[in-house]
Every structure is written in structure tokens, then in C-alpha cells.
PDB file of C-alpha atoms in Angstrom:
ATOM      1  CA  MET J   9      17.416  13.964 -14.522  1.00 66.00           C
ATOM      2  CA  VAL J  10      14.496  12.606 -16.548  1.00 62.00           C
ATOM      3  CA  LEU J  11      12.624  11.757 -13.331  1.00 62.00           C
ATOM      4  CA  ALA J  12      13.201  15.247 -11.889  1.00 66.00           C
ATOM      5  CA  GLY J  13      11.950  16.815 -15.125  1.00 67.00           C
ATOM      6  CA  LEU J  14       8.862  14.613 -15.107  1.00 63.00           C
ATOM      7  CA  VAL J  15       8.027  15.568 -11.514  1.00 63.00           C
ATOM      8  CA  SER J  16       8.421  19.278 -12.371  1.00 67.00           C
ATOM      9  CA  ILE J  17       6.194  19.022 -15.433  1.00 64.00           C
ATOM     10  CA  THR J  18       3.434  17.170 -13.584  1.00 62.00           C
ATOM     11  CA  TYR J  19       3.610  19.661 -10.710  1.00 62.00           C
ATOM     12  CA  PHE J  20       3.075  22.675 -12.972  1.00 64.00           C
ATOM     13  CA  LEU J  21       0.405  20.898 -14.968  1.00 59.00           C
ATOM     14  CA  ARG J  22      -1.391  20.015 -11.760  1.00 54.00           C
ATOM     15  CA  ALA J  23      -1.423  23.638 -10.635  1.00 49.00           C
ATOM     16  CA  GLY J  24      -3.714  24.695 -13.447  1.00 48.00           C
ATOM     17  CA  SER J  25      -5.868  21.608 -13.761  1.00 52.00           C
ATOM     18  CA  TYR J  26      -8.443  19.723 -11.773  1.00 45.00           C
ATOM     19  CA  PHE J  27      -5.801  17.398 -10.320  1.00 56.00           C
ATOM     20  CA  GLN J  28      -5.537  19.003  -6.918  1.00 68.00           C
ATOM     21  CA  ASP J  29      -4.367  15.853  -5.123  1.00 79.00           C
ATOM     22  CA  PRO J  30      -0.654  16.033  -4.210  1.00 83.00           C
ATOM     23  CA  LEU J  31      -0.381  12.267  -4.666  1.00 89.00           C
ATOM     24  CA  PHE J  32      -0.997  12.747  -8.393  1.00 87.00           C
ATOM     25  CA  CYS J  33       2.633  13.801  -8.885  1.00 83.00           C
ATOM     26  CA  VAL J  34       3.843  10.833  -6.864  1.00 87.00           C
ATOM     27  CA  PHE J  35       1.895   8.319  -8.921  1.00 90.00           C
ATOM     28  CA  VAL J  36       2.931   9.839 -12.247  1.00 86.00           C
ATOM     29  CA  ALA J  37       6.610   9.922 -11.276  1.00 85.00           C
ATOM     30  CA  PHE J  38       6.551   6.414  -9.826  1.00 90.00           C
ATOM     31  CA  SER J  39       4.793   5.088 -12.923  1.00 90.00           C
ATOM     32  CA  PHE J  40       7.836   6.265 -14.899  1.00 88.00           C
ATOM     33  CA  THR J  41      10.163   4.292 -12.635  1.00 88.00           C
ATOM     34  CA  SER J  42       7.836   1.282 -12.926  1.00 92.00           C
ATOM     35  CA  ALA J  43       8.272   1.351 -16.686  1.00 90.00           C
ATOM     36  CA  VAL J  44      12.047   1.490 -16.206  1.00 90.00           C
ATOM     37  CA  ASP J  45      11.906  -1.481 -13.830  1.00 92.00           C
ATOM     38  CA  LEU J  46       9.886  -3.488 -16.332  1.00 92.00           C
ATOM     39  CA  ILE J  47      12.517  -2.803 -19.001  1.00 92.00           C
ATOM     40  CA  ILE J  48      15.275  -3.891 -16.586  1.00 92.00           C
ATOM     41  CA  SER J  49      13.531  -7.171 -15.796  1.00 93.00           C
ATOM     42  CA  LEU J  50      12.799  -7.919 -19.449  1.00 93.00           C
ATOM     43  CA  GLU J  51      16.391  -7.158 -20.364  1.00 92.00           C
ATOM     44  CA  GLU J  52      17.816  -9.337 -17.609  1.00 91.00           C
ATOM     45  CA  ASP J  53      15.626 -12.237 -18.785  1.00 90.00           C
ATOM     46  CA  GLY J  54      16.754 -11.746 -22.379  1.00 86.00           C
ATOM     47  CA  PHE J  55      13.508 -10.459 -23.919  1.00 89.00           C
ATOM     48  CA  VAL J  56      15.015  -7.075 -24.889  1.00 85.00           C
ATOM     49  CA  SER J  57      18.546  -5.710 -24.966  1.00 82.00           C
ATOM     50  CA  GLY J  58      20.575  -2.506 -25.026  1.00 79.00           C
ATOM     51  CA  PHE J  59      18.443  -0.361 -22.701  1.00 79.00           C
ATOM     52  CA  ALA J  60      19.695  -0.573 -19.104  1.00 79.00           C
ATOM     53  CA  GLU J  61      22.637  -2.964 -19.229  1.00 79.00           C
ATOM     54  CA  VAL J  62      25.298  -0.383 -18.367  1.00 81.00           C
ATOM     55  CA  TYR J  63      23.285   1.124 -15.504  1.00 77.00           C
ATOM     56  CA  VAL J  64      22.536  -2.251 -13.930  1.00 81.00           C
ATOM     57  CA  ARG J  65      26.101  -3.511 -14.332  1.00 79.00           C
ATOM     58  CA  GLU J  66      27.810  -0.377 -13.026  1.00 76.00           C
ATOM     59  CA  GLY J  67      25.195   1.180 -10.743  1.00 76.00           C
ATOM     60  CA  GLU J  68      23.018  -1.502  -9.149  1.00 82.00           C
ATOM     61  CA  PRO J  69      24.359  -4.999  -9.880  1.00 84.00           C
ATOM     62  CA  TYR J  70      22.056  -6.508  -7.260  1.00 86.00           C
ATOM     63  CA  LEU J  71      19.164  -5.912  -9.687  1.00 88.00           C
ATOM     64  CA  ARG J  72      20.627  -8.787 -11.691  1.00 90.00           C
ATOM     65  CA  THR J  73      19.796 -11.263  -8.936  1.00 92.00           C
ATOM     66  CA  ALA J  74      16.648 -13.358  -9.119  1.00 95.00           C
ATOM     67  CA  HIS J  75      15.092 -11.247  -6.363  1.00 95.00           C
ATOM     68  CA  GLY J  76      16.009  -8.004  -8.127  1.00 94.00           C
ATOM     69  CA  ILE J  77      14.403  -9.239 -11.349  1.00 95.00           C
ATOM     70  CA  MET J  78      11.237 -10.350  -9.541  1.00 96.00           C
ATOM     71  CA  ILE J  79      10.714  -7.026  -7.743  1.00 96.00           C
ATOM     72  CA  CYS J  80      11.248  -5.228 -11.060  1.00 95.00           C
ATOM     73  CA  TYR J  81       8.551  -7.400 -12.661  1.00 96.00           C
ATOM     74  CA  TRP J  82       6.176  -6.668  -9.782  1.00 97.00           C
ATOM     75  CA  ASP J  83       6.889  -2.943  -9.934  1.00 95.00           C
ATOM     76  CA  GLY J  84       6.563  -2.825 -13.709  1.00 94.00           C
ATOM     77  CA  LEU J  85       3.317  -4.786 -13.851  1.00 95.00           C
ATOM     78  CA  VAL J  86       1.357  -4.621 -10.584  1.00 96.00           C
ATOM     79  CA  HIS J  87       2.500  -1.239  -9.266  1.00 96.00           C
ATOM     80  CA  TYR J  88       2.182   0.287 -12.728  1.00 94.00           C
ATOM     81  CA  GLY J  89      -1.387  -1.006 -12.996  1.00 94.00           C
ATOM     82  CA  LEU J  90      -2.182   0.403  -9.550  1.00 96.00           C
ATOM     83  CA  TYR J  91      -0.769   3.807 -10.514  1.00 94.00           C
ATOM     84  CA  LEU J  92      -2.936   3.920 -13.638  1.00 92.00           C
ATOM     85  CA  ALA J  93      -6.006   2.829 -11.677  1.00 93.00           C
ATOM     86  CA  MET J  94      -5.451   5.458  -8.975  1.00 94.00           C
ATOM     87  CA  ILE J  95      -4.779   8.241 -11.504  1.00 90.00           C
ATOM     88  CA  THR J  96      -7.971   7.246 -13.325  1.00 89.00           C
ATOM     89  CA  ALA J  97      -9.909   7.347 -10.046  1.00 90.00           C
ATOM     90  CA  MET J  98      -8.530  10.834  -9.352  1.00 88.00           C
ATOM     91  CA  SER J  99      -9.627  12.063 -12.778  1.00 84.00           C
ATOM     92  CA  GLN J 100     -13.141  10.717 -12.141  1.00 86.00           C
ATOM     93  CA  ARG J 101     -13.323  12.146  -8.601  1.00 86.00           C
ATOM     94  CA  LYS J 102     -13.593   8.651  -7.124  1.00 89.00           C
ATOM     95  CA  SER J 103     -11.993   7.263  -3.991  1.00 90.00           C
ATOM     96  CA  TYR J 104      -8.754   5.358  -4.453  1.00 93.00           C
ATOM     97  CA  ARG J 105      -8.028   4.878  -0.755  1.00 94.00           C
ATOM     98  CA  SER J 106      -8.281   1.073  -0.820  1.00 94.00           C
ATOM     99  CA  LEU J 107      -6.028   0.773  -3.867  1.00 96.00           C
ATOM    100  CA  GLY J 108      -3.604   3.190  -2.246  1.00 96.00           C
ATOM    101  CA  LEU J 109      -3.354   1.189   0.985  1.00 96.00           C
ATOM    102  CA  PHE J 110      -2.695  -2.027  -0.946  1.00 97.00           C
ATOM    103  CA  TRP J 111       0.007  -0.214  -2.946  1.00 97.00           C
ATOM    104  CA  LEU J 112       1.510   1.218   0.245  1.00 97.00           C
ATOM    105  CA  GLY J 113       1.983  -2.188   1.826  1.00 97.00           C
ATOM    106  CA  SER J 114       3.332  -3.692  -1.382  1.00 97.00           C
ATOM    107  CA  LEU J 115       5.878  -0.940  -2.017  1.00 96.00           C
ATOM    108  CA  MET J 116       7.096  -0.736   1.581  1.00 95.00           C
ATOM    109  CA  MET J 117       7.629  -4.494   1.815  1.00 96.00           C
ATOM    110  CA  SER J 118       9.478  -4.475  -1.502  1.00 95.00           C
ATOM    111  CA  ILE J 119      11.843  -1.635  -0.664  1.00 94.00           C
ATOM    112  CA  VAL J 120      12.574  -2.693   2.936  1.00 95.00           C
ATOM    113  CA  VAL J 121      13.561  -6.245   1.945  1.00 95.00           C
ATOM    114  CA  PHE J 122      15.548  -4.941  -1.024  1.00 93.00           C
ATOM    115  CA  LEU J 123      17.524  -2.335   0.929  1.00 92.00           C
ATOM    116  CA  LEU J 124      18.278  -4.515   3.949  1.00 93.00           C
ATOM    117  CA  GLY J 125      19.241  -7.436   1.736  1.00 92.00           C
ATOM    118  CA  ASN J 126      21.647  -5.214  -0.175  1.00 90.00           C
ATOM    119  CA  LEU J 127      23.219  -3.914   3.016  1.00 90.00           C
ATOM    120  CA  ILE J 128      23.854  -7.270   4.699  1.00 90.00           C
ATOM    121  CA  GLY J 129      24.027  -9.711   1.765  1.00 86.00           C
ATOM    122  CA  LYS J 130      26.751 -10.697  -0.670  1.00 85.00           C
ATOM    123  CA  TYR J 131      26.364  -7.443  -2.622  1.00 80.00           C
ATOM    124  CA  SER J 132      27.058  -5.170   0.350  1.00 80.00           C
ATOM    125  CA  SER J 133      30.554  -4.454  -1.013  1.00 79.00           C
ATOM    126  CA  ASP J 134      29.128  -3.410  -4.414  1.00 74.00           C
ATOM    127  CA  ILE J 135      26.955  -0.569  -3.129  1.00 77.00           C
ATOM    128  CA  SER J 136      27.550   2.626  -5.132  1.00 74.00           C
ATOM    129  CA  PRO J 137      26.059   6.160  -5.030  1.00 76.00           C
ATOM    130  CA  ALA J 138      23.236   4.860  -7.240  1.00 71.00           C
ATOM    131  CA  PHE J 139      21.994   3.086  -4.090  1.00 75.00           C
ATOM    132  CA  LEU J 140      20.792   6.508  -2.861  1.00 78.00           C
ATOM    133  CA  LEU J 141      18.197   6.532  -5.656  1.00 77.00           C
ATOM    134  CA  ASN J 142      16.229   4.133  -3.453  1.00 81.00           C
ATOM    135  CA  VAL J 143      15.923   6.630  -0.588  1.00 84.00           C
ATOM    136  CA  PRO J 144      12.851   8.398  -2.098  1.00 83.00           C
ATOM    137  CA  TYR J 145      11.168   4.982  -2.242  1.00 84.00           C
ATOM    138  CA  VAL J 146      11.297   4.962   1.564  1.00 88.00           C
ATOM    139  CA  LEU J 147      10.498   8.585   2.374  1.00 91.00           C
ATOM    140  CA  ILE J 148       7.800   9.304  -0.214  1.00 91.00           C
ATOM    141  CA  PRO J 149       5.658   6.218   0.562  1.00 93.00           C
ATOM    142  CA  ILE J 150       5.715   7.125   4.264  1.00 94.00           C
ATOM    143  CA  TRP J 151       4.405  10.601   3.437  1.00 94.00           C
ATOM    144  CA  ALA J 152       1.907   9.122   0.954  1.00 94.00           C
ATOM    145  CA  GLY J 153       0.731   6.643   3.587  1.00 94.00           C
ATOM    146  CA  VAL J 154      -0.035   9.459   6.015  1.00 94.00           C
ATOM    147  CA  LYS J 155      -2.049  11.189   3.268  1.00 93.00           C
ATOM    148  CA  LEU J 156      -3.941   7.987   2.454  1.00 94.00           C
ATOM    149  CA  PHE J 157      -4.877   7.289   6.065  1.00 94.00           C
ATOM    150  CA  GLN J 158      -6.099  10.880   6.395  1.00 92.00           C
ATOM    151  CA  GLN J 159      -8.552  10.435   3.532  1.00 90.00           C
ATOM    152  CA  PRO J 160     -12.143   9.717   4.632  1.00 88.00           C
ATOM    153  CA  ARG J 161     -13.287   6.125   4.524  1.00 85.00           C
ATOM    154  CA  ALA J 162     -16.103   5.043   2.236  1.00 78.00           C
ATOM    155  CA  LEU J 163     -18.569   4.019   4.955  1.00 74.00           C
ATOM    156  CA  PRO J 164     -21.359   1.562   4.075  1.00 73.00           C
ATOM    157  CA  CYS J 165     -25.002   2.609   4.306  1.00 75.00           C
ATOM    158  CA  LEU J 166     -25.896   0.627   7.399  1.00 72.00           C
ATOM    159  CA  THR J 167     -28.191   1.477  10.266  1.00 72.00           C
ATOM    160  CA  ALA J 168     -27.143   1.132  13.901  1.00 77.00           C
ATOM    161  CA  GLU J 169     -29.532  -1.821  14.214  1.00 78.00           C
ATOM    162  CA  GLN J 170     -27.881  -3.645  11.305  1.00 76.00           C
ATOM    163  CA  VAL J 171     -24.428  -3.093  12.763  1.00 79.00           C
ATOM    164  CA  ALA J 172     -25.540  -4.247  16.199  1.00 82.00           C
ATOM    165  CA  GLU J 173     -27.193  -7.354  14.731  1.00 81.00           C
ATOM    166  CA  GLU J 174     -24.015  -8.335  12.856  1.00 81.00           C
ATOM    167  CA  GLN J 175     -21.839  -7.758  15.910  1.00 81.00           C
ATOM    168  CA  ARG J 176     -24.062  -9.914  18.129  1.00 85.00           C
ATOM    169  CA  LYS J 177     -23.239 -13.006  16.050  1.00 84.00           C
ATOM    170  CA  TRP J 178     -20.858 -15.522  17.562  1.00 86.00           C
ATOM    171  CA  LEU J 179     -18.040 -16.969  15.470  1.00 84.00           C
ATOM    172  CA  HIS J 180     -19.917 -20.205  14.692  1.00 84.00           C
ATOM    173  CA  GLN J 181     -22.720 -18.086  13.189  1.00 84.00           C
ATOM    174  CA  ARG J 182     -20.232 -16.617  10.676  1.00 87.00           C
ATOM    175  CA  PRO J 183     -18.951 -19.602   8.654  1.00 90.00           C
ATOM    176  CA  GLN J 184     -16.728 -17.456   6.432  1.00 91.00           C
ATOM    177  CA  ASP J 185     -14.961 -16.067   9.475  1.00 91.00           C
ATOM    178  CA  VAL J 186     -14.496 -19.590  10.853  1.00 94.00           C
ATOM    179  CA  VAL J 187     -12.640 -20.520   7.657  1.00 94.00           C
ATOM    180  CA  LEU J 188     -10.584 -17.330   7.846  1.00 94.00           C
ATOM    181  CA  VAL J 189      -9.602 -17.957  11.479  1.00 95.00           C
ATOM    182  CA  LEU J 190      -8.479 -21.502  10.628  1.00 96.00           C
ATOM    183  CA  LEU J 191      -6.530 -20.240   7.613  1.00 95.00           C
ATOM    184  CA  LEU J 192      -4.872 -17.503   9.667  1.00 95.00           C
ATOM    185  CA  LEU J 193      -3.904 -20.047  12.334  1.00 96.00           C
ATOM    186  CA  LEU J 194      -2.242 -22.180   9.657  1.00 96.00           C
ATOM    187  CA  VAL J 195      -0.340 -19.301   8.047  1.00 96.00           C
ATOM    188  CA  ALA J 196       0.686 -18.019  11.482  1.00 97.00           C
ATOM    189  CA  ALA J 197       2.080 -21.457  12.372  1.00 97.00           C
ATOM    190  CA  PHE J 198       3.900 -21.641   9.010  1.00 96.00           C
ATOM    191  CA  THR J 199       5.298 -18.134   9.580  1.00 97.00           C
ATOM    192  CA  PHE J 200       6.638 -19.138  12.981  1.00 97.00           C
ATOM    193  CA  PHE J 201       8.130 -22.350  11.595  1.00 96.00           C
ATOM    194  CA  ARG J 202       9.983 -20.598   8.761  1.00 96.00           C
ATOM    195  CA  GLY J 203      11.174 -17.988  11.238  1.00 96.00           C
ATOM    196  CA  MET J 204      12.714 -20.751  13.343  1.00 96.00           C
ATOM    197  CA  VAL J 205      14.249 -22.261  10.203  1.00 95.00           C
ATOM    198  CA  ILE J 206      15.931 -18.999   9.242  1.00 95.00           C
ATOM    199  CA  LEU J 207      17.200 -18.555  12.823  1.00 94.00           C
ATOM    200  CA  ASP J 208      19.014 -21.919  12.551  1.00 92.00           C
ATOM    201  CA  CYS J 209      16.782 -23.890  14.879  1.00 92.00           C
ATOM    202  CA  PRO J 210      18.560 -27.230  15.521  1.00 91.00           C
ATOM    203  CA  ALA J 211      15.359 -29.298  15.184  1.00 92.00           C
ATOM    204  CA  ASP J 212      15.491 -32.056  12.553  1.00 93.00           C
ATOM    205  CA  SER J 213      12.354 -30.745  10.824  1.00 94.00           C
ATOM    206  CA  CYS J 214      13.941 -27.314  10.357  1.00 93.00           C
ATOM    207  CA  PHE J 215      17.164 -28.835   8.998  1.00 93.00           C
ATOM    208  CA  GLU J 216      15.240 -31.045   6.563  1.00 94.00           C
ATOM    209  CA  TYR J 217      13.040 -28.152   5.428  1.00 94.00           C
ATOM    210  CA  ILE J 218      15.842 -25.708   4.615  1.00 94.00           C
ATOM    211  CA  TYR J 219      17.841 -28.308   2.675  1.00 93.00           C
ATOM    212  CA  GLN J 220      15.103 -30.318   0.954  1.00 92.00           C
ATOM    213  CA  HIS J 221      12.125 -27.945   0.567  1.00 93.00           C
ATOM    214  CA  GLU J 222      13.308 -24.318   0.521  1.00 94.00           C
ATOM    215  CA  PRO J 223      17.082 -24.203   0.045  1.00 95.00           C
ATOM    216  CA  TYR J 224      16.631 -20.660  -1.278  1.00 95.00           C
ATOM    217  CA  LEU J 225      16.442 -19.579   2.361  1.00 95.00           C
ATOM    218  CA  ARG J 226      20.203 -20.285   2.548  1.00 93.00           C
ATOM    219  CA  ASP J 227      21.069 -18.042  -0.430  1.00 93.00           C
ATOM    220  CA  PRO J 228      23.820 -15.586   0.632  1.00 91.00           C
ATOM    221  CA  VAL J 229      22.045 -12.677  -1.117  1.00 92.00           C
ATOM    222  CA  ALA J 230      20.159 -12.404   2.230  1.00 92.00           C
ATOM    223  CA  TYR J 231      16.826 -11.323   0.701  1.00 95.00           C
ATOM    224  CA  PRO J 232      15.001 -14.500   1.814  1.00 95.00           C
ATOM    225  CA  LYS J 233      16.463 -14.226   5.312  1.00 95.00           C
ATOM    226  CA  VAL J 234      15.321 -10.617   5.667  1.00 96.00           C
ATOM    227  CA  GLN J 235      11.911 -11.595   4.275  1.00 96.00           C
ATOM    228  CA  MET J 236      11.383 -14.395   6.783  1.00 96.00           C
ATOM    229  CA  LEU J 237      12.493 -12.179   9.675  1.00 96.00           C
ATOM    230  CA  LEU J 238       9.994  -9.496   8.636  1.00 97.00           C
ATOM    231  CA  TYR J 239       7.327 -12.178   8.488  1.00 97.00           C
ATOM    232  CA  LEU J 240       8.267 -13.424  11.944  1.00 96.00           C
ATOM    233  CA  PHE J 241       8.477 -10.090  13.761  1.00 96.00           C
ATOM    234  CA  TYR J 242       5.801  -8.047  11.949  1.00 96.00           C
ATOM    235  CA  VAL J 243       3.433 -10.216   9.896  1.00 97.00           C
ATOM    236  CA  LEU J 244       3.013 -12.946  12.533  1.00 97.00           C
ATOM    237  CA  PRO J 245       1.843 -10.492  15.251  1.00 97.00           C
ATOM    238  CA  PHE J 246      -0.550  -8.973  12.714  1.00 97.00           C
ATOM    239  CA  PHE J 247      -2.051 -12.393  11.941  1.00 96.00           C
ATOM    240  CA  CYS J 248      -2.631 -12.901  15.674  1.00 96.00           C
ATOM    241  CA  LEU J 249      -4.290  -9.490  15.941  1.00 96.00           C
ATOM    242  CA  CYS J 250      -6.514 -10.334  12.967  1.00 95.00           C
ATOM    243  CA  ILE J 251      -7.697 -13.516  14.661  1.00 95.00           C
ATOM    244  CA  TYR J 252      -8.588 -11.369  17.668  1.00 95.00           C
ATOM    245  CA  GLY J 253     -10.348  -8.896  15.361  1.00 93.00           C
ATOM    246  CA  LEU J 254     -12.480 -11.691  13.866  1.00 92.00           C
ATOM    247  CA  LEU J 255     -13.516 -12.786  17.355  1.00 92.00           C
ATOM    248  CA  ARG J 256     -14.206  -9.399  18.947  1.00 90.00           C
ATOM    249  CA  PRO J 257     -16.477  -6.916  17.129  1.00 90.00           C
ATOM    250  CA  GLY J 258     -15.653  -3.258  16.648  1.00 85.00           C
ATOM    251  CA  CYS J 259     -11.982  -3.512  15.628  1.00 89.00           C
ATOM    252  CA  SER J 260     -12.206  -0.576  13.240  1.00 89.00           C
ATOM    253  CA  TRP J 261      -8.514  -0.784  12.289  1.00 93.00           C
ATOM    254  CA  MET J 262      -9.016  -4.110  10.520  1.00 93.00           C
ATOM    255  CA  PRO J 263     -10.241  -2.944   7.063  1.00 93.00           C
ATOM    256  CA  ASP J 264      -7.371  -0.500   6.512  1.00 94.00           C
ATOM    257  CA  TRP J 265      -4.513  -2.566   7.878  1.00 96.00           C
ATOM    258  CA  SER J 266      -5.717  -5.775   6.253  1.00 96.00           C
ATOM    259  CA  LEU J 267      -5.288  -4.008   2.894  1.00 96.00           C
ATOM    260  CA  VAL J 268      -1.786  -2.825   3.788  1.00 97.00           C
ATOM    261  CA  PHE J 269      -0.673  -6.304   4.830  1.00 97.00           C
ATOM    262  CA  ALA J 270      -2.454  -7.924   1.861  1.00 97.00           C
ATOM    263  CA  GLY J 271      -0.320  -5.816  -0.462  1.00 97.00           C
ATOM    264  CA  ALA J 272       2.827  -6.532   1.538  1.00 97.00           C
ATOM    265  CA  VAL J 273       2.353 -10.313   1.587  1.00 97.00           C
ATOM    266  CA  ALA J 274       1.298 -10.469  -2.081  1.00 97.00           C
ATOM    267  CA  GLN J 275       4.476  -8.690  -3.175  1.00 97.00           C
ATOM    268  CA  ALA J 276       6.670 -10.686  -0.830  1.00 97.00           C
ATOM    269  CA  GLN J 277       5.302 -14.063  -1.888  1.00 97.00           C
ATOM    270  CA  PHE J 278       5.560 -13.219  -5.592  1.00 97.00           C
ATOM    271  CA  SER J 279       9.210 -12.272  -5.179  1.00 96.00           C
ATOM    272  CA  HIS J 280       9.986 -15.249  -2.947  1.00 96.00           C
ATOM    273  CA  LEU J 281       8.273 -17.778  -5.234  1.00 96.00           C
ATOM    274  CA  GLY J 282       9.792 -16.363  -8.389  1.00 95.00           C
ATOM    275  CA  SER J 283      13.283 -16.105  -6.922  1.00 95.00           C
ATOM    276  CA  SER J 284      13.187 -19.681  -5.622  1.00 95.00           C
ATOM    277  CA  LEU J 285      12.464 -20.999  -9.115  1.00 93.00           C
ATOM    278  CA  HIS J 286      14.394 -18.483 -11.257  1.00 94.00           C
ATOM    279  CA  SER J 287      17.478 -19.602 -13.166  1.00 92.00           C
ATOM    280  CA  ARG J 288      19.525 -16.675 -11.774  1.00 92.00           C
ATOM    281  CA  THR J 289      19.392 -18.318  -8.354  1.00 93.00           C
ATOM    282  CA  PRO J 290      22.434 -20.632  -8.031  1.00 93.00           C
ATOM    283  CA  PHE J 291      21.416 -24.255  -8.544  1.00 91.00           C
ATOM    284  CA  PRO J 292      22.131 -25.421  -4.943  1.00 92.00           C
ATOM    285  CA  TYR J 293      19.606 -22.855  -3.681  1.00 94.00           C
ATOM    286  CA  GLN J 294      16.849 -23.511  -6.243  1.00 93.00           C
ATOM    287  CA  THR J 295      13.736 -25.388  -5.162  1.00 93.00           C
ATOM    288  CA  PRO J 296      14.170 -29.125  -5.969  1.00 92.00           C
ATOM    289  CA  GLU J 297      11.858 -30.344  -8.713  1.00 91.00           C
ATOM    290  CA  ASP J 298      10.417 -33.160  -6.614  1.00 92.00           C
ATOM    291  CA  VAL J 299       8.915 -30.669  -4.123  1.00 92.00           C
ATOM    292  CA  TRP J 300       7.738 -28.028  -6.610  1.00 91.00           C
ATOM    293  CA  TRP J 301       4.043 -28.722  -6.135  1.00 93.00           C
ATOM    294  CA  SER J 302       4.098 -28.759  -2.343  1.00 93.00           C
ATOM    295  CA  PHE J 303       6.254 -25.612  -2.372  1.00 94.00           C
ATOM    296  CA  LEU J 304       3.875 -23.825  -4.763  1.00 94.00           C
ATOM    297  CA  VAL J 305       0.707 -24.872  -2.938  1.00 94.00           C
ATOM    298  CA  THR J 306       1.930 -23.843   0.517  1.00 94.00           C
ATOM    299  CA  ASN J 307       3.275 -20.491  -0.649  1.00 95.00           C
ATOM    300  CA  VAL J 308       0.233 -19.650  -2.788  1.00 95.00           C
ATOM    301  CA  LEU J 309      -2.083 -20.457   0.126  1.00 94.00           C
ATOM    302  CA  TYR J 310       0.121 -18.312   2.345  1.00 96.00           C
ATOM    303  CA  ALA J 311      -0.310 -15.397  -0.054  1.00 96.00           C
ATOM    304  CA  LEU J 312      -4.045 -16.047  -0.422  1.00 95.00           C
ATOM    305  CA  GLY J 313      -4.884 -15.772   3.285  1.00 94.00           C
ATOM    306  CA  PRO J 314      -4.340 -11.995   3.677  1.00 96.00           C
ATOM    307  CA  GLN J 315      -6.113 -11.334   0.348  1.00 96.00           C
ATOM    308  CA  LEU J 316      -9.228 -13.191   1.510  1.00 96.00           C
ATOM    309  CA  LEU J 317      -9.116 -11.350   4.824  1.00 95.00           C
ATOM    310  CA  ALA J 318      -8.910  -7.945   3.106  1.00 95.00           C
ATOM    311  CA  LEU J 319     -11.748  -8.900   0.754  1.00 95.00           C
ATOM    312  CA  ARG J 320     -13.929  -9.955   3.687  1.00 93.00           C
ATOM    313  CA  CYS J 321     -13.256  -6.682   5.504  1.00 91.00           C
ATOM    314  CA  LEU J 322     -14.133  -4.643   2.414  1.00 91.00           C
ATOM    315  CA  ARG J 323     -17.281  -6.477   1.375  1.00 88.00           C
ATOM    316  CA  ARG J 324     -18.862  -6.933   4.816  1.00 87.00           C
ATOM    317  CA  PRO J 325     -17.415  -4.287   7.140  1.00 87.00           C
ATOM    318  CA  ALA J 326     -20.316  -4.100   9.611  1.00 86.00           C
ATOM    319  CA  PHE J 327     -18.601  -6.396  12.146  1.00 87.00           C
ATOM    320  CA  PHE J 328     -15.572  -4.082  12.270  1.00 87.00           C
ATOM    321  CA  LEU J 329     -17.411  -0.773  12.605  1.00 85.00           C
ATOM    322  CA  PRO J 330     -17.343   0.965  16.007  1.00 81.00           C
ATOM    323  CA  SER J 331     -20.028  -0.478  18.247  1.00 71.00           C
ATOM    324  CA  PRO J 332     -23.208   1.672  18.305  1.00 62.00           C
ATOM    325  CA  HIS J 333     -23.324   1.307  22.098  1.00 56.00           C
ATOM    326  CA  ARG J 334     -19.791   2.626  22.494  1.00 52.00           C
ATOM    327  CA  GLN J 335     -20.586   5.514  20.143  1.00 49.00           C
ATOM    328  CA  HIS J 336     -23.474   6.553  22.377  1.00 44.00           C
TER     329      HIS J 336
END
């Protein structure tokens, strides 16, 4: 009821103000839910009390899992900061397209893993009508994503000669791209390996990994299993396409989609790392202390790869612009 009232108020305020962007209402309303999620996570970790205990216990008990707490932290901190930044950009008539694409990937990854994990995991029998409150988190971001992709890109001030010169360079003449290709090959291989682990590959290395390095992958809540399957069937093909895009000039889709996947992987890795180490995860599924550092390093590097790729596409986009020859 509070959320519906907030949406109505922002809609009528928008009608008579300079906020003519329909996404303004979305960001204001979602910022309210981000604040609620932050309160839920703080309450579940014992920092505050008496705010959302009844709702979480009776309505959405899966928010009490380690994964539920981590996605609430991410929504209450990162998403909330993005909403404020995008609302500020709107008020100053500045472009927020890049921030919006990062947010889109982050939110979609969060909600897809959360919903599928709830449906097939140990909490599938505890689903109540409150579960339907998550439906707008699927439908509205899809509509918002269409709006974001329709916004004009902020094109750099480059001449056709500058673009052509950048696109004539071979890979060895672009040392930063060489590092990115090697990093993407590593994260792609790690993605494939963890996909095989979650699919119960009988190899000894997979058995050793799931029991001695990432036992959280066996947690019956099913969130880590859904996460690894999404990595295997969606993120892995994207990494392969990005390697192609760094080799062949003129892949104009790279800047936008690298931002979407950067947001998705950042959110996913934060939730996966936090859940693996959180005390709410049953002890047999927590990451063993003797492999903490290797676990942290590999997963942080995994999260860093897409961020570096998105940053490269944003800062030096000439290689990804449509070829001047093809334009003619």
C-alpha cells in the first residue's frame, strides 16, 4: 500500500515538473524498496530489530537465508546509490544510460536467481502470496531496459580517420586488449569448469572442488546451482562473443552489453561470495578456512574481468564503432 501510494505521488508530481522521464517514477519507487531491503538485511544480521521480522518470517522466509541477506544488502546499498545517481542525472539533464544499463543487468541477475532458487530449492514449499510482490521486479526492468536501449548513445567526438586508424590495429598493437582477452579466456574456462561441477561431472577435480573449495555449491537452497547454470548458459557465451569483439573491429553492441553483463556479474559474485562465507549458511556448506584466500582471489578476479571490459569499452570506444567504410 505504501509503495502504491509512493508511485501515485511521484506520478502526479512528475506531471507538473521538469521530470518528464517515465523512468523517474520507477527509480523513486524502487529506491523505497531498496531502503526496505537494507532494513531487512540489517535486521537479519542483528544490527537493528523490530522492523520487518513478522513480514520476513510469515511472508518471505527465504529472505532469511544467506543469499537473501546478501541480495538485500546489494539492493539497499548499490542499487540505492544507482537510483540516487540516475535521479540526480535526470534533474541535471544529463545522460544516465550507462548507469541504467549496469543497473539493468544487476537487477535482472538478482531477481532471476532469487525467483528460480525459491521455486526449485528447499523453500519451494514455503512460497506464499507475498512471492507475487517479486513479479514487478521482472516486468518493470524489462520495460525499463527497452527504454534505456532506446535512449541515444553519448558518441565520442572522433573523426572517421581516427576511427579507421584505431580499427586497423592488430591485437598485439593493443596491449590492454591482449590482457583483456587473456583474462576473458581464464574466466570463461573457470565458468565452464564450475558449470561441469554443478552438473555433477564425475571427474576427480570436480569432486574435489565441490567438497574442498566451494561446498556452498551443494547447498539445497539451490541459489548457487541456479547461479552457476546461468553463468554456463548465458555468461559463458557472452565472454566468447566479447573475445571475438576484441579481435574484430566494429562490434557496436559491445559497449552496451558489456555494461549489462558487468552489472550482472558484479551482483552475482557479491551474493555468491557473501553467501559462501555468511554464518547463515549451514556449516557443511561454508567455505573452509584453509581455502579462503584462493576462493576470494579467484572469485574477485572473476568479478573484475567484466568490469574492466566495460571500462575499456566506455573509455576508448573507437574500436567498437561501426566501420567508416561500411557506413559509406
